[in-house]
Coordinates of C-alpha atoms in Angstrom, one line a residue:
M8 CA 0.0 0.0 0.0
T9 CA 2.8 2.4 0.8
A10 CA 4.3 1.8 -2.6
V11 CA 1.0 2.6 -4.2
L12 CA 0.9 5.9 -2.4
L13 CA 4.2 6.9 -3.7
L14 CA 3.1 5.7 -7.2
L15 CA 0.1 8.0 -7.0
V16 CA 2.3 11.0 -6.4
A17 CA 5.0 10.1 -8.9
L18 CA 2.9 8.7 -11.8
P19 CA 1.4 12.0 -13.0
F20 CA 4.7 13.8 -13.1
V21 CA 6.3 10.9 -15.1
C22 CA 3.4 10.9 -17.5
A23 CA 3.6 14.6 -17.9
G24 CA 7.3 14.4 -18.8
L25 CA 6.5 11.7 -21.4
V26 CA 3.8 13.8 -23.0
L27 CA 6.1 16.8 -23.3
L28 CA 8.9 14.6 -24.6
V29 CA 6.6 13.2 -27.3
G30 CA 5.0 16.6 -28.1
H31 CA 3.5 17.0 -31.6
R32 CA 5.8 14.4 -33.0
G33 CA 3.3 11.8 -32.0
D34 CA -0.1 13.3 -31.2
A35 CA -1.7 9.9 -30.8
A36 CA 1.0 8.6 -28.5
G37 CA 0.9 11.8 -26.4
K38 CA -2.9 11.5 -26.0
G39 CA -2.5 7.9 -25.2
V40 CA 0.0 8.6 -22.4
A41 CA -2.2 11.4 -20.9
V42 CA -5.4 9.4 -20.9
G43 CA -3.7 6.0 -20.1
G44 CA -1.7 7.5 -17.2
S45 CA -4.8 9.0 -15.7
L46 CA -6.7 5.8 -16.0
L47 CA -3.8 3.8 -14.5
G48 CA -3.6 6.2 -11.6
L49 CA -7.4 6.0 -11.2
G50 CA -7.1 2.2 -10.9
A51 CA -4.4 2.6 -8.2
V52 CA -6.7 5.1 -6.4
L53 CA -9.5 2.6 -6.4
V54 CA -7.2 0.1 -4.7
V55 CA -6.4 2.6 -2.0
A56 CA -9.9 4.0 -1.6
L57 CA -11.7 0.7 -1.4
S58 CA -9.3 -0.6 1.2
R59 CA -9.8 2.5 3.4
L60 CA -13.6 2.6 3.4
G61 CA -15.4 1.5 6.6
E62 CA -13.4 1.5 9.8
A63 CA -10.0 0.7 8.3
S64 CA -7.0 2.2 10.1
P65 CA -4.8 4.9 8.4
V66 CA -1.7 3.8 6.5
G67 CA 1.4 6.0 6.3
Q68 CA 5.1 5.8 5.5
V69 CA 8.1 8.1 5.8
Y70 CA 10.3 7.6 2.7
A71 CA 13.0 10.2 3.5
D72 CA 13.7 13.0 5.9
T73 CA 16.2 15.8 6.5
V74 CA 18.9 15.8 9.2
G75 CA 19.8 19.1 10.8
F76 CA 18.7 21.7 13.2
G77 CA 15.1 21.9 14.2
P78 CA 12.2 19.6 13.4
P79 CA 12.9 17.3 10.4
I80 CA 11.2 17.8 7.1
E81 CA 9.9 14.4 5.9
L82 CA 8.8 12.9 2.7
A83 CA 5.8 11.3 4.6
L84 CA 2.6 10.1 3.0
R85 CA -0.6 9.0 4.8
V86 CA -4.0 7.9 3.8
D87 CA -7.2 7.6 5.9
Q88 CA -10.9 7.6 5.0
L89 CA -11.0 11.4 4.4
A90 CA -7.9 11.3 2.2
A91 CA -9.1 8.2 0.3
V92 CA -12.5 9.6 -0.8
V93 CA -11.1 13.1 -1.7
L94 CA -8.3 11.4 -3.7
L95 CA -10.8 9.3 -5.5
L96 CA -12.9 12.3 -6.3
A97 CA -9.9 14.2 -7.7
W98 CA -8.7 11.3 -9.8
V99 CA -12.1 10.5 -11.2
V100 CA -12.6 14.0 -12.3
A101 CA -9.1 14.3 -13.7
A102 CA -9.4 11.1 -15.7
L103 CA -12.7 12.2 -17.2
V104 CA -11.3 15.6 -18.0
Q105 CA -8.5 14.0 -19.9
V106 CA -11.0 11.9 -21.9
Y107 CA -13.3 14.9 -22.4
S108 CA -10.4 17.0 -23.7
L109 CA -9.8 14.6 -26.6
G110 CA -13.0 16.0 -28.2
Y111 CA -13.0 19.5 -26.7
L112 CA -9.4 20.3 -27.7
A113 CA -9.1 17.9 -30.6
E114 CA -7.6 20.6 -32.9
D115 CA -5.8 22.7 -30.2
P116 CA -2.2 23.3 -31.2
R117 CA -1.2 23.4 -27.5
Y118 CA -2.7 20.1 -26.5
P119 CA 0.6 18.5 -25.3
S120 CA 1.4 21.3 -22.8
Y121 CA -2.3 21.3 -21.7
A122 CA -2.4 17.6 -21.1
A123 CA 1.0 17.7 -19.2
L124 CA -0.2 20.5 -17.0
V125 CA -3.4 18.7 -16.1
L126 CA -1.3 15.7 -15.1
I127 CA 1.0 17.9 -13.0
F128 CA -2.1 19.5 -11.5
T129 CA -3.4 16.0 -10.6
G130 CA -0.1 15.0 -9.0
A131 CA 0.0 18.2 -7.0
M132 CA -3.5 17.6 -5.6
S133 CA -2.5 14.0 -4.8
L134 CA 0.5 15.4 -2.9
V135 CA -1.8 17.8 -0.9
V136 CA -4.2 15.0 0.0
L137 CA -1.6 12.4 0.9
A138 CA 1.1 14.6 2.5
D139 CA 1.7 13.9 6.2
D140 CA 4.3 16.7 6.4
L141 CA 3.3 20.4 6.4
W142 CA 6.1 21.5 4.1
L143 CA 5.3 18.7 1.7
L144 CA 1.7 19.8 1.7
L145 CA 2.9 23.3 0.9
I146 CA 4.8 22.2 -2.1
G147 CA 1.7 20.6 -3.6
W148 CA -0.4 23.6 -2.6
E149 CA 1.9 26.0 -4.4
L150 CA 2.4 23.7 -7.4
M151 CA -1.4 23.7 -7.9
G152 CA -1.4 27.5 -7.9
A153 CA 1.4 27.6 -10.6
C154 CA -0.4 25.1 -12.8
S155 CA -3.7 27.0 -12.5
Y156 CA -2.0 30.1 -13.8
F157 CA -0.8 28.3 -17.0
L158 CA -4.1 26.5 -17.5
I159 CA -6.3 29.5 -17.0
A160 CA -4.0 31.4 -19.5
H161 CA -4.1 28.5 -22.0
H162 CA -5.6 30.8 -24.6
W163 CA -3.0 33.4 -23.9
E164 CA -3.9 35.3 -27.0
L165 CA -7.1 36.5 -25.2
R166 CA -6.6 39.5 -23.0
E167 CA -9.3 38.2 -20.6
A168 CA -7.4 34.9 -20.2
R169 CA -4.1 36.6 -19.4
A170 CA -5.8 39.0 -16.9
G171 CA -7.7 36.2 -15.2
A172 CA -4.6 34.0 -14.8
V173 CA -2.6 36.9 -13.3
K174 CA -5.4 37.8 -11.0
A175 CA -5.8 34.2 -9.8
F176 CA -2.1 33.7 -9.3
L177 CA -1.5 36.9 -7.4
M178 CA -4.6 36.6 -5.1
T179 CA -4.0 33.0 -4.2
R180 CA -0.2 33.6 -3.7
L181 CA -1.1 36.5 -1.3
A182 CA -3.3 34.2 0.8
D183 CA -0.8 31.4 0.7
L184 CA 1.5 33.4 3.0
G185 CA -1.0 32.5 5.7
L186 CA -0.2 28.8 5.2
L187 CA 3.5 29.5 5.2
F188 CA 3.4 31.3 8.5
A189 CA 0.9 28.7 10.0
I190 CA 3.5 26.0 9.2
I191 CA 6.2 27.9 11.0
A192 CA 4.0 28.6 14.0
L193 CA 2.9 24.9 14.3
G194 CA 6.5 23.7 13.9
Q195 CA 7.7 26.0 16.6
R196 CA 4.9 25.0 19.0
F197 CA 4.9 21.2 18.5
D198 CA 8.5 20.7 17.5
S199 CA 7.3 18.7 14.5
Y200 CA 5.9 19.3 11.0
R201 CA 4.2 15.9 10.8
I202 CA 0.5 16.6 10.4
S203 CA -0.6 13.4 12.2
T204 CA 1.8 14.1 15.1
V205 CA 0.6 17.7 15.5
L206 CA -3.1 16.6 15.4
E207 CA -2.4 13.9 17.9
Q208 CA -0.8 16.3 20.3
V209 CA -3.7 18.8 19.8
S210 CA -6.3 16.1 20.5
A211 CA -4.5 14.7 23.5
G212 CA -3.4 18.1 25.0
S213 CA -5.2 20.4 27.3
F214 CA -5.3 23.7 25.6
A215 CA -6.9 26.9 26.9
R216 CA -9.6 28.5 24.8
D217 CA -8.1 30.0 21.7
E218 CA -4.6 29.1 22.8
L219 CA -3.9 28.0 19.2
W220 CA -5.8 30.8 17.5
L221 CA -2.9 32.2 15.5
P222 CA -2.0 29.1 13.4
A223 CA -5.8 28.4 12.9
V224 CA -6.5 32.0 11.7
L225 CA -3.5 31.8 9.4
V226 CA -4.9 28.6 7.9
V227 CA -8.2 30.4 7.4
V228 CA -6.4 33.2 5.5
A229 CA -4.8 30.6 3.2
V230 CA -8.1 28.7 2.5
V231 CA -10.0 31.9 1.9
G232 CA -7.7 32.6 -1.0
K233 CA -7.5 29.1 -2.4
S234 CA -11.2 28.4 -2.2
A235 CA -12.3 31.9 -3.3
Q236 CA -14.1 33.1 -0.2
F237 CA -14.9 36.8 0.6
P238 CA -13.0 39.0 0.3
L239 CA -10.6 37.0 -2.0
H240 CA -13.4 35.6 -4.1
T241 CA -13.3 37.6 -7.3
W242 CA -10.5 35.6 -9.0
L243 CA -12.7 32.6 -9.5
P244 CA -15.3 34.0 -11.9
D245 CA -12.6 35.9 -13.7
A246 CA -10.8 32.6 -14.4
M247 CA -13.6 31.5 -16.8
P248 CA -11.7 32.4 -20.1
G249 CA -9.7 29.2 -19.4
P250 CA -10.8 25.9 -21.2
T251 CA -14.0 24.5 -19.8
P252 CA -12.5 21.2 -18.8
I253 CA -10.1 23.1 -16.6
S254 CA -13.0 24.9 -15.0
A255 CA -14.4 21.5 -14.1
L256 CA -11.1 20.4 -12.7
I257 CA -10.2 23.5 -10.7
H258 CA -13.7 24.3 -9.5
A259 CA -15.0 20.8 -8.7
A260 CA -12.4 18.4 -7.4
T261 CA -9.0 20.0 -7.0
M262 CA -7.8 23.5 -6.3
V263 CA -10.8 25.1 -4.7
A264 CA -11.7 21.9 -2.9
A265 CA -8.2 21.8 -1.4
G266 CA -9.1 24.6 1.1
V267 CA -12.1 22.7 2.4
Y268 CA -10.0 19.6 2.6
L269 CA -7.3 21.3 4.6
V270 CA -9.8 22.7 7.2
A271 CA -11.5 19.3 7.5
R272 CA -8.1 17.6 8.0
L273 CA -7.0 20.1 10.6
Q274 CA -10.4 20.0 12.4
P275 CA -8.8 19.2 15.8
L276 CA -6.9 22.4 15.6
F277 CA -10.1 24.4 14.9
E278 CA -11.9 22.7 17.7
V279 CA -9.6 24.5 20.2
A280 CA -9.5 27.8 18.2
V281 CA -13.0 29.3 18.6
S282 CA -11.8 32.7 17.1
A283 CA -10.9 30.9 13.8
R284 CA -14.2 29.1 13.7
N285 CA -16.1 32.4 14.3
L286 CA -14.0 34.1 11.5
L287 CA -14.7 31.1 9.2
A288 CA -18.5 31.3 9.9
V289 CA -18.7 35.0 9.3
L290 CA -16.9 34.7 5.9
A291 CA -19.0 31.7 5.0
A292 CA -22.3 33.5 5.8
V293 CA -21.3 36.5 3.7
T294 CA -19.9 34.6 0.8
M295 CA -22.6 32.0 0.3
L296 CA -25.4 34.6 -0.1
L297 CA -23.4 37.2 -2.0
A298 CA -22.1 34.7 -4.5
A299 CA -25.6 33.2 -5.0
L300 CA -27.0 36.7 -5.7
R301 CA -24.3 37.2 -8.3
A302 CA -25.2 33.9 -9.9
L303 CA -28.9 35.0 -9.9
V304 CA -28.3 37.7 -12.5
A305 CA -25.3 36.3 -14.4
T306 CA -25.7 36.2 -18.1
D307 CA -22.7 34.1 -18.9
L308 CA -23.2 30.3 -18.2
K309 CA -19.7 29.6 -17.0
R310 CA -19.6 32.6 -14.7
L311 CA -23.0 31.5 -13.2
L312 CA -21.4 28.2 -12.4
A313 CA -18.3 29.8 -11.0
W314 CA -20.3 32.0 -8.7
S315 CA -22.3 28.9 -7.7
T316 CA -19.0 27.2 -6.8
V317 CA -18.0 30.1 -4.5
S318 CA -21.4 29.8 -2.8
Q319 CA -21.3 26.1 -2.3
L320 CA -17.8 26.2 -0.9
A321 CA -19.1 28.6 1.6
Y322 CA -21.7 26.0 2.6
M323 CA -18.9 23.6 3.3
F324 CA -16.9 26.1 5.4
G325 CA -20.1 27.0 7.3
A326 CA -20.7 23.3 8.2
L327 CA -17.1 22.9 9.3
A328 CA -17.2 26.1 11.4
V329 CA -20.2 24.8 13.4
G330 CA -18.8 21.3 13.9
A331 CA -20.9 19.5 11.3
W332 CA -17.7 17.9 10.0
S333 CA -19.2 14.9 8.2
A334 CA -21.9 17.1 6.5
G335 CA -19.2 19.5 5.2
V336 CA -17.1 16.6 3.8
L337 CA -20.0 14.8 2.2
H338 CA -21.1 18.1 0.5
L339 CA -17.6 18.5 -0.8
L340 CA -17.8 15.0 -2.4
A341 CA -21.3 15.6 -3.8
H342 CA -20.4 19.0 -5.1
G343 CA -17.3 17.6 -6.8
A344 CA -19.5 15.2 -8.7
F345 CA -22.4 17.5 -9.8
K346 CA -20.3 20.6 -10.4
A347 CA -17.8 18.7 -12.6
L348 CA -20.9 17.4 -14.5
L349 CA -22.2 20.9 -14.9
F350 CA -19.0 22.4 -16.2
L351 CA -18.5 19.6 -18.6
A352 CA -22.1 19.9 -19.7
A353 CA -21.6 23.7 -20.1
G354 CA -18.6 22.9 -22.3
S355 CA -20.8 20.7 -24.5
V356 CA -23.3 23.6 -24.8
V357 CA -20.5 26.0 -25.7
H358 CA -19.2 23.5 -28.2
A359 CA -22.7 23.4 -29.8
V360 CA -23.4 27.1 -29.8
G361 CA -20.0 28.7 -29.9
S362 CA -20.7 31.1 -27.1
T363 CA -21.0 31.2 -23.3
S364 CA -23.7 33.9 -23.2
M365 CA -27.1 32.5 -22.3
A366 CA -28.7 35.2 -24.4
E367 CA -27.4 33.4 -27.4
M368 CA -28.8 30.0 -26.4
G369 CA -32.4 28.8 -26.0
G370 CA -34.4 25.8 -27.4
L371 CA -31.4 23.4 -27.2
R372 CA -33.1 20.5 -25.5
E373 CA -33.9 18.8 -28.8
K374 CA -30.7 19.6 -30.5
I375 CA -28.4 18.3 -27.8
P376 CA -30.5 15.8 -25.9
D377 CA -27.7 14.0 -24.1
T378 CA -26.3 17.3 -22.8
F379 CA -29.9 18.4 -21.8
V380 CA -30.5 15.2 -19.8
T381 CA -27.2 15.3 -17.9
M382 CA -27.2 19.0 -17.3
T383 CA -30.8 18.8 -16.0
I384 CA -29.6 16.2 -13.4
G385 CA -26.7 18.5 -12.4
L386 CA -28.8 21.6 -12.0
A387 CA -31.4 19.7 -10.0
A388 CA -28.7 18.3 -7.7
L389 CA -27.2 21.8 -7.2
A390 CA -30.7 23.1 -6.3
G391 CA -31.1 20.3 -3.8
V392 CA -34.0 18.4 -5.5
V393 CA -34.9 15.1 -3.8
P394 CA -33.7 12.4 -4.2
L395 CA -30.4 13.6 -5.9
V396 CA -27.2 13.7 -4.0
G397 CA -27.3 17.4 -3.5
F398 CA -30.5 17.2 -1.5
F399 CA -29.0 14.8 1.1
T400 CA -25.7 16.7 1.6
K401 CA -27.2 20.2 1.5
D402 CA -29.9 19.1 3.9
A403 CA -27.2 17.6 6.2
V404 CA -25.3 21.0 6.1
I405 CA -28.4 23.0 7.0
G406 CA -29.5 20.5 9.5
G407 CA -26.1 20.6 11.2
M408 CA -26.3 24.4 11.3
W409 CA -29.8 24.1 12.9
E410 CA -28.5 21.8 15.6
A411 CA -25.5 23.9 16.3
R412 CA -27.5 26.9 17.5
G413 CA -27.2 25.9 21.2
E414 CA -23.9 24.1 21.1
H415 CA -21.7 27.2 21.2
Q416 CA -19.4 26.0 18.5
V417 CA -19.5 29.6 17.3
W418 CA -21.2 32.8 18.8
P419 CA -24.9 32.1 19.3
W420 CA -26.0 35.0 17.2
L421 CA -23.6 34.0 14.5
A422 CA -25.1 30.5 14.4
W423 CA -28.5 32.1 13.6
V424 CA -27.0 34.4 11.0
L425 CA -25.2 31.5 9.3
L426 CA -28.4 29.4 9.3
A427 CA -30.5 32.2 7.8
S428 CA -27.9 32.8 5.1
A429 CA -27.8 29.1 4.3
V430 CA -31.6 29.0 3.9
L431 CA -31.8 32.1 1.8
T432 CA -28.9 30.9 -0.3
A433 CA -30.7 27.6 -1.0
V434 CA -33.8 29.5 -2.2
V435 CA -31.7 31.7 -4.5
T436 CA -29.8 28.7 -5.8
A437 CA -33.0 27.0 -6.8
A438 CA -34.1 30.2 -8.6
Y439 CA -30.9 30.7 -10.6
C440 CA -30.7 27.0 -11.5
M441 CA -34.2 27.1 -12.9
R442 CA -33.5 30.3 -14.8
A443 CA -30.3 28.9 -16.4
W444 CA -32.2 25.7 -17.3
L445 CA -35.0 27.7 -19.0
L446 CA -32.7 30.1 -20.8
V447 CA -30.4 27.4 -22.2
F448 CA -32.8 24.7 -23.2
F449 CA -36.3 26.3 -23.6
G450 CA -37.8 29.4 -25.1
R451 CA -37.0 31.0 -28.4
P452 CA -33.8 29.8 -29.9
H453 CA -31.1 32.3 -30.8
P454 CA -29.9 32.3 -34.4
H455 CA -26.6 31.0 -33.1
A456 CA -28.4 28.0 -31.6
E457 CA -30.1 27.0 -34.9
Q458 CA -27.0 25.1 -36.1
A459 CA -26.3 23.6 -32.7
H460 CA -25.2 19.9 -32.7
E461 CA -24.4 17.3 -30.1
S462 CA -20.8 16.8 -28.9
P463 CA -18.7 13.8 -29.8
W464 CA -18.9 10.7 -27.6
T465 CA -15.6 11.5 -26.0
M466 CA -17.3 14.5 -24.5
R467 CA -20.7 12.9 -23.8
A468 CA -19.5 9.7 -22.1
P469 CA -18.0 11.6 -19.1
L470 CA -21.3 13.4 -18.7
Y471 CA -23.2 10.2 -18.1
L472 CA -20.4 8.8 -15.9
L473 CA -20.7 11.8 -13.6
A474 CA -24.5 11.8 -13.8
A475 CA -24.7 8.4 -12.2
P476 CA -23.2 9.5 -8.8
T477 CA -25.1 12.8 -9.0
A478 CA -28.4 10.9 -9.3
F479 CA -27.7 7.9 -7.0
G480 CA -25.0 9.2 -4.7
G481 CA -27.5 10.0 -2.0
L482 CA -28.5 6.3 -1.8
V483 CA -24.8 5.4 -1.5
L484 CA -24.4 7.8 1.4
L485 CA -27.2 6.0 3.3
A486 CA -25.4 2.7 3.0
P487 CA -24.5 1.7 6.7
G488 CA -20.8 1.6 7.5
L489 CA -19.6 2.3 4.0
F490 CA -17.9 5.6 4.7
G491 CA -17.0 4.9 8.3
P492 CA -16.4 8.0 10.4
L493 CA -17.2 10.2 7.4
A494 CA -20.9 9.3 7.2
P495 CA -23.3 10.7 9.8
A496 CA -26.2 8.7 11.1
D497 CA -29.3 8.4 9.0
E498 CA -31.2 10.8 11.3
E499 CA -28.4 13.4 10.8
L500 CA -28.4 13.0 7.0
V501 CA -32.1 13.6 6.7
H502 CA -33.5 16.1 9.2
G503 CA -37.2 15.6 9.1
A504 CA -38.9 19.0 9.4
V505 CA -35.8 20.8 8.0
S506 CA -35.9 18.6 4.9
V507 CA -39.6 19.2 4.4
V508 CA -39.3 23.0 4.8
M509 CA -36.3 23.2 2.5
T510 CA -38.0 21.1 -0.2
L511 CA -41.0 23.4 -0.1
L512 CA -38.9 26.5 -0.3
V513 CA -36.9 25.1 -3.3
M514 CA -40.1 24.1 -5.1
A515 CA -41.6 27.6 -4.4
A516 CA -38.4 29.3 -5.8
A517 CA -38.4 27.2 -8.9
A518 CA -42.1 27.6 -9.5
G519 CA -41.8 31.4 -9.1
T520 CA -39.0 31.5 -11.6
V521 CA -41.1 29.5 -14.1
W522 CA -44.0 31.8 -13.6
L523 CA -41.9 34.9 -14.3
W524 CA -40.4 33.2 -17.3
R525 CA -43.8 32.4 -18.8
R526 CA -44.9 36.0 -18.0
G527 CA -41.9 37.2 -20.0
A528 CA -42.9 35.1 -23.0
G529 CA -40.0 32.7 -22.7
T530 CA -37.1 35.1 -22.3
D531 CA -35.1 36.1 -19.3
P532 CA -37.6 36.0 -16.4
W533 CA -36.0 38.9 -14.6
A534 CA -35.7 41.4 -17.5
E535 CA -38.9 40.6 -19.3
A536 CA -41.0 40.5 -16.1
G537 CA -40.0 44.1 -15.4
L538 CA -37.9 43.2 -12.4
R539 CA -34.6 45.0 -11.7
I540 CA -32.8 42.4 -9.6
R541 CA -29.3 43.5 -8.8
P542 CA -27.1 41.8 -6.2
P543 CA -25.5 44.1 -3.6
H544 CA -22.5 45.6 -5.2
I545 CA -19.4 45.4 -3.0
P546 CA -16.5 47.1 -4.8
V547 CA -14.0 44.5 -3.7
D548 CA -11.7 45.0 -6.7
R549 CA -11.8 48.7 -6.1
A550 CA -10.8 48.1 -2.5
Y551 CA -7.9 46.0 -3.7
D552 CA -6.8 48.8 -5.9
L553 CA -7.0 51.4 -3.2
A554 CA -5.6 49.4 -0.4
V555 CA -2.9 47.3 -2.1
V556 CA -2.2 48.1 -5.7
R557 CA -1.9 51.9 -5.5
P558 CA 0.2 52.0 -2.2
I559 CA 2.6 49.4 -3.7
G560 CA 2.7 51.5 -6.9
W561 CA 3.6 54.6 -4.9
L562 CA 6.2 52.7 -2.9
A563 CA 7.7 51.3 -6.1
R564 CA 7.8 54.8 -7.7
G565 CA 9.4 56.2 -4.5
A566 CA 12.0 53.4 -4.5
R567 CA 12.7 54.0 -8.2
G568 CA 13.1 57.8 -7.6
G569 CA 15.4 57.2 -4.6
D570 CA 17.5 54.9 -6.7
R571 CA 17.7 57.4 -9.6
D572 CA 18.0 60.7 -7.7
V573 CA 20.0 59.6 -4.6
I574 CA 22.0 56.4 -5.1
E575 CA 22.7 56.9 -8.8
A576 CA 23.5 60.6 -8.2
Y577 CA 26.3 59.7 -5.9
V578 CA 27.6 57.0 -8.3
D579 CA 27.4 59.4 -11.3
G580 CA 29.1 62.2 -9.2
A581 CA 32.0 60.0 -8.3
A582 CA 32.4 59.0 -11.9
A583 CA 32.3 62.6 -13.1
T584 CA 34.9 63.6 -10.5
A585 CA 37.2 60.8 -11.6
R586 CA 36.8 61.8 -15.2
G587 CA 37.5 65.5 -14.4
T588 CA 40.6 64.7 -12.5
G589 CA 41.8 62.5 -15.3
R590 CA 41.4 65.3 -17.8
L591 CA 43.5 67.6 -15.6
L592 CA 46.2 65.0 -15.2
R593 CA 46.2 64.4 -18.9
L594 CA 47.2 68.0 -19.6
A595 CA 50.5 67.3 -18.0
Q596 CA 51.1 64.3 -20.1
N597 CA 51.5 66.0 -23.6
G598 CA 54.6 64.1 -24.8
N599 CA 56.9 67.2 -24.8
V600 CA 60.3 66.4 -23.2
Q601 CA 61.3 70.0 -22.9
G602 CA 58.1 70.7 -21.1
Y603 CA 58.8 67.8 -18.7
L604 CA 62.4 69.2 -18.0
M605 CA 60.9 72.7 -17.4
V606 CA 58.5 71.3 -14.8
V607 CA 61.3 69.5 -13.1
V608 CA 63.6 72.5 -13.0
V609 CA 60.8 74.8 -11.8
G610 CA 59.7 72.3 -9.2
A611 CA 63.3 71.9 -7.9
A612 CA 63.6 75.7 -7.6
L613 CA 60.4 76.0 -5.7
L614 CA 61.5 73.2 -3.3
A615 CA 64.8 75.0 -2.8
V616 CA 63.1 78.3 -2.0
L617 CA 60.6 76.6 0.3
A618 CA 63.5 74.9 2.1
G619 CA 65.3 78.1 2.5
A620 CA 62.3 79.9 3.8
V621 CA 61.7 77.2 6.4
A622 CA 65.4 77.2 7.5

């Protein structure tokens, strides 16, 4: 098993090197290595995951370590139930993305570099999930950020792609400083960088309230950037110019999910750091509703799904903040399945229409029937329609928030705010899912949609493979003992009255959207119904500009001016002095021997006169 863990980390990097080595000299071979390597890795993950389900004990191994001052840095890998299921999710989505890309990027001239970066991205996520050393985790964490920059900027000839890649890179790198300082703080406190060792000491120790608040808050800073939570949330929608398969990979199972995974893995640390949980709950309550309102009025299909990702990640953080650990983890897994399905289905729609604008779609249900069926399942799961997987996990999250009101996991008033935000977000989610479904597949078709055609099977097959867990995953979650400590009890997965109330609210939101759409004669239900729905505008980018960009620009200009007007002035003055002195000395070196003798005679006479005067 320990050899398989090392294989899962090394295999993607080896395959990426082979793909780059082959390049365009053998397109078929390069594609075979990319897809074959992903499927081989998925097979190894199945071996690991199936052996970890239930109550199996964690397995770990230290392959190498450093010798020197301070705590050692170790090449240590470890897998438990949480790591196994997240690893399985990441590899399933990554493998399906590789297959999907065979059709989506069939004629792309940069396919080898794209496929190699996807493999490296998968290896980096595997490193994050399996790492049992904080520094090793940081390497995978940063490598994901670097790969995301290149993948978002895949179409670098587009200005939007370049700008989105730079924004994502800078904002996530800024937040990553929190993880760096958290690692230093934990290493100094526990004299170890082993994650399992640190968590064992935290669980076994007797710590005062908020004694470990600093590293926990620093981790929150890191995950807020990586998982696009307020106020570092705007990079994710702006990353949409990247290829749609990359949106599925980044937004569903890997990069943004890494933040939720890290908080879930470090849950013992957060249990003793109430301040960090309060901060996480505040950010989750703001983010989930704000992002849902942005999705409510989005006109671009991919941006709508991106805002939805931001909102659903906030659901997971809210659950983790109030101690509903299993609900947050299960919603992470469910969201990975149905959001990957939605992004790949959106790519199929874009492939058929040639645009991401929902205003240029409409009436597509008969032209792309497979995409229609699978995307309908994905949108219904996102909205929380019973009996799809999203219903069970979202109900578990809201039910966990309801039960946490009196448990003092967070401030009592904050628990109520978080619960209210989650309920309102669920209603808004149902409304924007229904709106997107109607605008894309029903109503009057746009001229661009007249020539729409179904995608090739390499793109449609992953849709059905992801539709299966989206449709039947809830039944799997109810299987007793399958997920071990990850799965809550049946009564915690379905919360009776809460489930009924949420179902009625979702149905009411969907029905109201349909009524407004019919009133608007089959066009945008908000615009045609005379409604002016606008989400609250929070000028976050403007605040970034005023608080960070402009001050750094002023400092940079001041530093440049000091270098030019002070430091370079002294250097230039010294050089000018040396040149002037040289010119004066050169006047005495004119090559005239008589002149030299005259100088010697005059100099000797002057010395004699001076000597006499002194005597």
